[in-house]
Amino acid sequence: NAGVTQTPKFQVLKTGQSMTLQCAQDMNHNSMYWYRQDPGMGLRLIYYSASEGTTDKGEVPNGYNVSRLNKREFSLRLESAAPSQTSVYFCASSPDRGRGEQFFGPGTRLTVL
Amino acid sequence: DQQVKQNSPSLSVQEGRISILNCDYTNSMFDYFLWYKKYPAEGPTFLISISSIKDKNEDGRFTVFLNKSAKHLSLHIVPSQPGDSAVYFCAAKGGGSEKLVFGKGTKLTVNP
């Protein structure tokens, strides 16, 4: 089992460029999440998907879109990147009726110039 | 409005001693609390959790204590080891939501 995988690991964009961060999990979890981590800010939820075909905004959704392509995959899209979106992005998944335990991917470090 | 607060950005302890990491919360609807550990350049990993119906949960060297009346939880690591050096995040969920609310993290350094 690979767990939660994310691509790419690193990315540098210019302001205004677009890109999609990919996430996949092989644990048959229904719930998936996208977070960003900034220095001194902890982990902040961007978007959440409770099941295939459903998505919900988190704490900091502005400037992002998501797609829950199927049960395994949950992608995060930046349509027009801004320097404020420079961050480390983590994808996570969790089982239903669990203890709240979420399994995280290794992260994508994004720099927007 | 920060619902989960970790007021100490950093903590330094000697190998073999106890590490105590603290976390406060404001939302009385939270019914599950978790601690995550994060090494540099890796994703967070689940460490230990506690339900609001308990006041203590132990797993090896790690113990989490919950004081509901004070809305406070703490993570004790005994004995601390250099490999425990990492950032520790406190998280909480409740009110029927599966979403976690994270604190800002505490960086623990265990000195040999």
PDB file of C-alpha atoms in Angstrom:
ATOM      1  CA  ASN A   1       0.000   0.000   0.000  1.00  0.00           C
ATOM      2  CA  ALA A   2       1.346   3.403  -1.005  1.00  0.00           C
ATOM      3  CA  GLY A   3      -1.082   5.242   1.299  1.00  0.00           C
ATOM      4  CA  VAL A   4      -1.543   8.837   0.136  1.00  0.00           C
ATOM      5  CA  THR A   5       0.575  10.015  -2.785  1.00  0.00           C
ATOM      6  CA  GLN A   6       0.982  13.567  -4.083  1.00  0.00           C
ATOM      7  CA  THR A   7       2.479  14.965  -7.246  1.00  0.00           C
ATOM      8  CA  PRO A   8       4.521  16.988  -7.860  1.00  0.00           C
ATOM      9  CA  LYS A   9       6.834  17.237  -4.836  1.00  0.00           C
ATOM     10  CA  PHE A  10       8.067  20.700  -5.792  1.00  0.00           C
ATOM     11  CA  GLN A  11       6.779  23.371  -8.157  1.00  0.00           C
ATOM     12  CA  VAL A  12       7.732  26.948  -9.008  1.00  0.00           C
ATOM     13  CA  LEU A  13       5.150  29.115 -10.747  1.00  0.00           C
ATOM     14  CA  LYS A  14       5.021  32.677 -11.957  1.00  0.00           C
ATOM     15  CA  THR A  15       2.189  34.908 -10.823  1.00  0.00           C
ATOM     16  CA  GLY A  16      -0.880  34.250 -12.952  1.00  0.00           C
ATOM     17  CA  GLN A  17       0.076  30.750 -14.031  1.00  0.00           C
ATOM     18  CA  SER A  18      -2.204  27.824 -13.315  1.00  0.00           C
ATOM     19  CA  MET A  19      -1.506  24.339 -12.097  1.00  0.00           C
ATOM     20  CA  THR A  20      -3.141  21.267 -10.617  1.00  0.00           C
ATOM     21  CA  LEU A  21      -1.868  19.372  -7.603  1.00  0.00           C
ATOM     22  CA  GLN A  22      -2.685  15.682  -7.735  1.00  0.00           C
ATOM     23  CA  CYS A  23      -3.532  13.407  -4.826  1.00  0.00           C
ATOM     24  CA  ALA A  24      -4.448   9.733  -4.725  1.00  0.00           C
ATOM     25  CA  GLN A  25      -5.090   7.240  -1.923  1.00  0.00           C
ATOM     26  CA  ASP A  26      -5.310   3.468  -2.025  1.00  0.00           C
ATOM     27  CA  MET A  27      -6.947   2.885   1.367  1.00  0.00           C
ATOM     28  CA  ASN A  28     -10.537   2.959   0.094  1.00  0.00           C
ATOM     29  CA  HIS A  29     -11.319   6.025   2.207  1.00  0.00           C
ATOM     30  CA  ASN A  30     -14.367   8.101   1.433  1.00  0.00           C
ATOM     31  CA  SER A  31     -13.121  11.382   2.923  1.00  0.00           C
ATOM     32  CA  MET A  32     -10.268  13.402   1.456  1.00  0.00           C
ATOM     33  CA  TYR A  33      -8.824  16.797   2.343  1.00  0.00           C
ATOM     34  CA  TRP A  34      -6.500  19.510   1.105  1.00  0.00           C
ATOM     35  CA  TYR A  35      -4.507  21.583   3.607  1.00  0.00           C
ATOM     36  CA  ARG A  36      -1.894  24.263   3.378  1.00  0.00           C
ATOM     37  CA  GLN A  37       0.848  24.765   5.919  1.00  0.00           C
ATOM     38  CA  ASP A  38       2.483  28.145   6.373  1.00  0.00           C
ATOM     39  CA  PRO A  39       5.130  29.082   8.941  1.00  0.00           C
ATOM     40  CA  GLY A  40       3.525  29.814  12.299  1.00  0.00           C
ATOM     41  CA  MET A  41       0.039  29.055  10.955  1.00  0.00           C
ATOM     42  CA  GLY A  42      -0.328  25.326  11.439  1.00  0.00           C
ATOM     43  CA  LEU A  43      -2.441  23.309   9.021  1.00  0.00           C
ATOM     44  CA  ARG A  44      -5.400  25.090   7.474  1.00  0.00           C
ATOM     45  CA  LEU A  45      -8.128  23.248   5.593  1.00  0.00           C
ATOM     46  CA  ILE A  46      -8.673  24.423   2.015  1.00  0.00           C
ATOM     47  CA  TYR A  47     -11.299  21.967   0.756  1.00  0.00           C
ATOM     48  CA  TYR A  48     -12.830  18.737   1.885  1.00  0.00           C
ATOM     49  CA  SER A  49     -14.629  15.884   0.121  1.00  0.00           C
ATOM     50  CA  ALA A  50     -16.811  13.479   2.093  1.00  0.00           C
ATOM     51  CA  SER A  51     -17.375  11.195  -0.880  1.00  0.00           C
ATOM     52  CA  GLU A  52     -17.008  10.952  -4.640  1.00  0.00           C
ATOM     53  CA  GLY A  53     -18.849  13.824  -6.275  1.00  0.00           C
ATOM     54  CA  THR A  54     -19.097  16.011  -3.186  1.00  0.00           C
ATOM     55  CA  THR A  55     -16.835  18.840  -2.068  1.00  0.00           C
ATOM     56  CA  ASP A  56     -17.023  21.431   0.675  1.00  0.00           C
ATOM     57  CA  LYS A  57     -15.103  24.608   1.453  1.00  0.00           C
ATOM     58  CA  GLY A  58     -12.739  24.702   4.359  1.00  0.00           C
ATOM     59  CA  GLU A  59     -11.176  27.603   6.190  1.00  0.00           C
ATOM     60  CA  VAL A  60      -9.171  29.111   3.282  1.00  0.00           C
ATOM     61  CA  PRO A  61     -10.817  28.185  -0.077  1.00  0.00           C
ATOM     62  CA  ASN A  62     -10.322  31.450  -1.983  1.00  0.00           C
ATOM     63  CA  GLY A  63      -8.182  31.092  -5.099  1.00  0.00           C
ATOM     64  CA  TYR A  64      -8.569  27.309  -5.259  1.00  0.00           C
ATOM     65  CA  ASN A  65     -10.834  24.779  -6.929  1.00  0.00           C
ATOM     66  CA  VAL A  66     -11.040  21.038  -6.356  1.00  0.00           C
ATOM     67  CA  SER A  67     -12.217  17.965  -8.204  1.00  0.00           C
ATOM     68  CA  ARG A  68     -13.057  14.624  -6.663  1.00  0.00           C
ATOM     69  CA  LEU A  69     -12.473  12.604  -9.806  1.00  0.00           C
ATOM     70  CA  ASN A  70     -13.307   9.251  -8.230  1.00  0.00           C
ATOM     71  CA  LYS A  71     -12.981   7.627  -4.830  1.00  0.00           C
ATOM     72  CA  ARG A  72      -9.182   7.499  -5.085  1.00  0.00           C
ATOM     73  CA  GLU A  73      -8.303  10.898  -6.484  1.00  0.00           C
ATOM     74  CA  PHE A  74      -8.774  14.463  -5.243  1.00  0.00           C
ATOM     75  CA  SER A  75      -7.082  17.285  -7.130  1.00  0.00           C
ATOM     76  CA  LEU A  76      -6.481  20.918  -6.176  1.00  0.00           C
ATOM     77  CA  ARG A  77      -6.301  23.587  -8.878  1.00  0.00           C
ATOM     78  CA  LEU A  78      -4.853  27.058  -8.752  1.00  0.00           C
ATOM     79  CA  GLU A  79      -6.359  28.966 -11.690  1.00  0.00           C
ATOM     80  CA  SER A  80      -4.226  32.095 -11.370  1.00  0.00           C
ATOM     81  CA  ALA A  81      -1.434  31.657  -8.870  1.00  0.00           C
ATOM     82  CA  ALA A  82      -0.508  34.482  -6.500  1.00  0.00           C
ATOM     83  CA  PRO A  83       2.558  34.891  -4.253  1.00  0.00           C
ATOM     84  CA  SER A  84       0.243  34.487  -1.225  1.00  0.00           C
ATOM     85  CA  GLN A  85      -0.302  30.891  -2.350  1.00  0.00           C
ATOM     86  CA  THR A  86       3.337  30.038  -1.746  1.00  0.00           C
ATOM     87  CA  SER A  87       3.030  27.242   0.780  1.00  0.00           C
ATOM     88  CA  VAL A  88       3.357  23.533   1.436  1.00  0.00           C
ATOM     89  CA  TYR A  89       0.222  21.665   0.421  1.00  0.00           C
ATOM     90  CA  PHE A  90      -0.847  18.418   2.045  1.00  0.00           C
ATOM     91  CA  CYS A  91      -3.500  15.990   0.947  1.00  0.00           C
ATOM     92  CA  ALA A  92      -5.070  13.620   3.477  1.00  0.00           C
ATOM     93  CA  SER A  93      -7.715  10.927   3.668  1.00  0.00           C
ATOM     94  CA  SER A  94      -9.691   9.341   6.483  1.00  0.00           C
ATOM     95  CA  PRO A  95     -11.936   6.327   6.983  1.00  0.00           C
ATOM     96  CA  ASP A  96     -15.607   6.656   7.828  1.00  0.00           C
ATOM     97  CA  ARG A  97     -16.631   6.508  11.469  1.00  0.00           C
ATOM     98  CA  GLY A  98     -13.024   6.562  12.562  1.00  0.00           C
ATOM     99  CA  ARG A  99     -11.465   8.368  15.456  1.00  0.00           C
ATOM    100  CA  GLY A 100     -10.775  11.354  13.222  1.00  0.00           C
ATOM    101  CA  GLU A 101      -7.405   9.945  12.260  1.00  0.00           C
ATOM    102  CA  GLN A 102      -6.313  11.332   8.910  1.00  0.00           C
ATOM    103  CA  PHE A 103      -3.518   9.921   6.777  1.00  0.00           C
ATOM    104  CA  PHE A 104      -1.348  12.516   5.089  1.00  0.00           C
ATOM    105  CA  GLY A 105       0.662  12.554   1.902  1.00  0.00           C
ATOM    106  CA  PRO A 106       4.264  13.801   1.767  1.00  0.00           C
ATOM    107  CA  GLY A 107       3.315  17.284   0.594  1.00  0.00           C
ATOM    108  CA  THR A 108       3.913  19.582  -2.381  1.00  0.00           C
ATOM    109  CA  ARG A 109       6.125  22.604  -1.864  1.00  0.00           C
ATOM    110  CA  LEU A 110       4.844  25.394  -4.101  1.00  0.00           C
ATOM    111  CA  THR A 111       6.577  28.704  -4.723  1.00  0.00           C
ATOM    112  CA  VAL A 112       4.838  31.483  -6.640  1.00  0.00           C
ATOM    113  CA  LEU A 113       7.149  34.227  -7.867  1.00  0.00           C
TER     114      LEU A 113
ATOM    115  CA  ASP B   1     -10.970  32.953  16.130  1.00  0.00           C
ATOM    116  CA  GLN B   2      -8.543  30.184  16.987  1.00  0.00           C
ATOM    117  CA  GLN B   3     -10.452  27.183  18.301  1.00  0.00           C
ATOM    118  CA  VAL B   4      -7.357  25.106  19.048  1.00  0.00           C
ATOM    119  CA  LYS B   5      -4.377  26.852  20.591  1.00  0.00           C
ATOM    120  CA  GLN B   6      -0.845  25.703  21.197  1.00  0.00           C
ATOM    121  CA  ASN B   7       0.688  28.608  23.030  1.00  0.00           C
ATOM    122  CA  SER B   8       4.272  27.359  23.080  1.00  0.00           C
ATOM    123  CA  PRO B   9       5.915  27.565  19.631  1.00  0.00           C
ATOM    124  CA  SER B  10       8.901  25.597  20.876  1.00  0.00           C
ATOM    125  CA  LEU B  11      10.098  23.354  23.681  1.00  0.00           C
ATOM    126  CA  SER B  12      13.553  22.013  24.452  1.00  0.00           C
ATOM    127  CA  VAL B  13      14.217  19.072  26.803  1.00  0.00           C
ATOM    128  CA  GLN B  14      17.073  16.765  27.670  1.00  0.00           C
ATOM    129  CA  GLU B  15      17.107  13.168  26.499  1.00  0.00           C
ATOM    130  CA  GLY B  16      15.541  10.878  29.104  1.00  0.00           C
ATOM    131  CA  ARG B  17      13.430  13.617  30.696  1.00  0.00           C
ATOM    132  CA  ILE B  18       9.710  14.209  30.286  1.00  0.00           C
ATOM    133  CA  SER B  19       8.338  16.383  27.479  1.00  0.00           C
ATOM    134  CA  ILE B  20       4.962  18.015  28.109  1.00  0.00           C
ATOM    135  CA  LEU B  21       3.179  19.662  25.202  1.00  0.00           C
ATOM    136  CA  ASN B  22       0.038  21.638  25.898  1.00  0.00           C
ATOM    137  CA  CYS B  23      -3.080  22.469  23.938  1.00  0.00           C
ATOM    138  CA  ASP B  24      -6.199  24.513  24.754  1.00  0.00           C
ATOM    139  CA  TYR B  25      -9.500  24.571  22.906  1.00  0.00           C
ATOM    140  CA  THR B  26     -12.548  26.778  22.969  1.00  0.00           C
ATOM    141  CA  ASN B  27     -15.257  24.785  21.195  1.00  0.00           C
ATOM    142  CA  SER B  28     -17.252  22.657  23.649  1.00  0.00           C
ATOM    143  CA  MET B  29     -18.627  20.608  20.716  1.00  0.00           C
ATOM    144  CA  PHE B  30     -15.252  18.954  20.165  1.00  0.00           C
ATOM    145  CA  ASP B  31     -15.479  15.294  21.138  1.00  0.00           C
ATOM    146  CA  TYR B  32     -12.252  13.843  19.808  1.00  0.00           C
ATOM    147  CA  PHE B  33      -8.712  15.106  20.175  1.00  0.00           C
ATOM    148  CA  LEU B  34      -5.621  13.987  18.332  1.00  0.00           C
ATOM    149  CA  TRP B  35      -1.896  14.601  18.313  1.00  0.00           C
ATOM    150  CA  TYR B  36       0.150  14.519  15.127  1.00  0.00           C
ATOM    151  CA  LYS B  37       3.900  14.498  14.727  1.00  0.00           C
ATOM    152  CA  LYS B  38       5.650  16.079  11.763  1.00  0.00           C
ATOM    153  CA  TYR B  39       9.242  15.750  10.649  1.00  0.00           C
ATOM    154  CA  PRO B  40      10.708  18.265   8.150  1.00  0.00           C
ATOM    155  CA  ALA B  41       9.834  17.558   4.508  1.00  0.00           C
ATOM    156  CA  GLU B  42       7.304  14.872   5.489  1.00  0.00           C
ATOM    157  CA  GLY B  43       3.558  14.794   6.005  1.00  0.00           C
ATOM    158  CA  PRO B  44       2.120  14.744   9.529  1.00  0.00           C
ATOM    159  CA  THR B  45       1.634  11.314  11.065  1.00  0.00           C
ATOM    160  CA  PHE B  46      -0.961  10.359  13.635  1.00  0.00           C
ATOM    161  CA  LEU B  47       0.449   9.793  17.111  1.00  0.00           C
ATOM    162  CA  ILE B  48      -2.302   9.330  19.677  1.00  0.00           C
ATOM    163  CA  SER B  49      -5.900  10.355  20.279  1.00  0.00           C
ATOM    164  CA  ILE B  50      -8.438  10.638  23.079  1.00  0.00           C
ATOM    165  CA  SER B  51     -12.201  10.686  23.193  1.00  0.00           C
ATOM    166  CA  SER B  52     -13.969  13.297  25.281  1.00  0.00           C
ATOM    167  CA  ILE B  53     -15.430  10.539  27.464  1.00  0.00           C
ATOM    168  CA  LYS B  54     -11.952   9.673  28.730  1.00  0.00           C
ATOM    169  CA  ASP B  55      -9.405  11.684  30.656  1.00  0.00           C
ATOM    170  CA  LYS B  56      -6.296   9.685  29.796  1.00  0.00           C
ATOM    171  CA  ASN B  57      -4.989   7.537  26.994  1.00  0.00           C
ATOM    172  CA  GLU B  58      -1.620   5.825  26.970  1.00  0.00           C
ATOM    173  CA  ASP B  59       0.427   4.303  24.159  1.00  0.00           C
ATOM    174  CA  GLY B  60       3.940   3.292  25.098  1.00  0.00           C
ATOM    175  CA  ARG B  61       5.967   6.379  25.913  1.00  0.00           C
ATOM    176  CA  PHE B  62       3.111   8.685  24.920  1.00  0.00           C
ATOM    177  CA  THR B  63       0.215   9.677  27.173  1.00  0.00           C
ATOM    178  CA  VAL B  64      -2.490  12.213  26.439  1.00  0.00           C
ATOM    179  CA  PHE B  65      -4.456  13.811  29.267  1.00  0.00           C
ATOM    180  CA  LEU B  66      -7.755  15.611  28.777  1.00  0.00           C
ATOM    181  CA  ASN B  67      -9.248  18.101  31.235  1.00  0.00           C
ATOM    182  CA  LYS B  68     -12.677  18.924  29.838  1.00  0.00           C
ATOM    183  CA  SER B  69     -13.603  21.463  32.472  1.00  0.00           C
ATOM    184  CA  ALA B  70     -10.487  23.460  31.653  1.00  0.00           C
ATOM    185  CA  LYS B  71     -10.729  22.697  27.923  1.00  0.00           C
ATOM    186  CA  HIS B  72      -7.115  21.624  28.043  1.00  0.00           C
ATOM    187  CA  LEU B  73      -5.158  18.629  26.851  1.00  0.00           C
ATOM    188  CA  SER B  74      -1.531  17.697  27.138  1.00  0.00           C
ATOM    189  CA  LEU B  75       0.819  15.174  25.581  1.00  0.00           C
ATOM    190  CA  HIS B  76       3.457  13.606  27.806  1.00  0.00           C
ATOM    191  CA  ILE B  77       6.465  11.833  26.319  1.00  0.00           C
ATOM    192  CA  VAL B  78       8.476   9.771  28.794  1.00  0.00           C
ATOM    193  CA  PRO B  79      11.358   9.241  28.410  1.00  0.00           C
ATOM    194  CA  SER B  80      12.087  11.719  25.619  1.00  0.00           C
ATOM    195  CA  GLN B  81      14.434  10.591  22.861  1.00  0.00           C
ATOM    196  CA  PRO B  82      16.319  12.593  20.217  1.00  0.00           C
ATOM    197  CA  GLY B  83      14.148  10.924  17.544  1.00  0.00           C
ATOM    198  CA  ASP B  84      11.126  12.621  19.121  1.00  0.00           C
ATOM    199  CA  SER B  85      12.426  15.976  17.867  1.00  0.00           C
ATOM    200  CA  ALA B  86       9.663  17.175  15.545  1.00  0.00           C
ATOM    201  CA  VAL B  87       6.735  19.567  15.322  1.00  0.00           C
ATOM    202  CA  TYR B  88       3.685  18.342  17.253  1.00  0.00           C
ATOM    203  CA  PHE B  89       0.212  19.426  16.225  1.00  0.00           C
ATOM    204  CA  CYS B  90      -2.853  19.203  18.407  1.00  0.00           C
ATOM    205  CA  ALA B  91      -6.143  18.697  16.529  1.00  0.00           C
ATOM    206  CA  ALA B  92      -9.807  18.373  17.429  1.00  0.00           C
ATOM    207  CA  LYS B  93     -13.076  17.393  15.809  1.00  0.00           C
ATOM    208  CA  GLY B  94     -16.710  17.333  16.813  1.00  0.00           C
ATOM    209  CA  GLY B  95     -20.269  18.407  16.193  1.00  0.00           C
ATOM    210  CA  GLY B  96     -20.756  15.567  13.704  1.00  0.00           C
ATOM    211  CA  SER B  97     -18.030  16.860  11.384  1.00  0.00           C
ATOM    212  CA  GLU B  98     -15.101  14.747  10.260  1.00  0.00           C
ATOM    213  CA  LYS B  99     -13.048  17.897   9.686  1.00  0.00           C
ATOM    214  CA  LEU B 100     -10.105  18.446  12.003  1.00  0.00           C
ATOM    215  CA  VAL B 101      -9.152  21.823  13.443  1.00  0.00           C
ATOM    216  CA  PHE B 102      -5.422  22.071  14.025  1.00  0.00           C
ATOM    217  CA  GLY B 103      -3.335  24.144  16.381  1.00  0.00           C
ATOM    218  CA  LYS B 104      -0.279  25.993  15.098  1.00  0.00           C
ATOM    219  CA  GLY B 105       2.151  23.387  16.392  1.00  0.00           C
ATOM    220  CA  THR B 106       4.948  23.146  18.942  1.00  0.00           C
ATOM    221  CA  LYS B 107       8.487  22.373  17.846  1.00  0.00           C
ATOM    222  CA  LEU B 108      10.052  19.894  20.255  1.00  0.00           C
ATOM    223  CA  THR B 109      13.815  19.531  20.416  1.00  0.00           C
ATOM    224  CA  VAL B 110      15.244  16.693  22.481  1.00  0.00           C
ATOM    225  CA  ASN B 111      18.923  17.251  23.207  1.00  0.00           C
ATOM    226  CA  PRO B 112      21.267  14.250  23.621  1.00  0.00           C
TER     227      PRO B 112
END
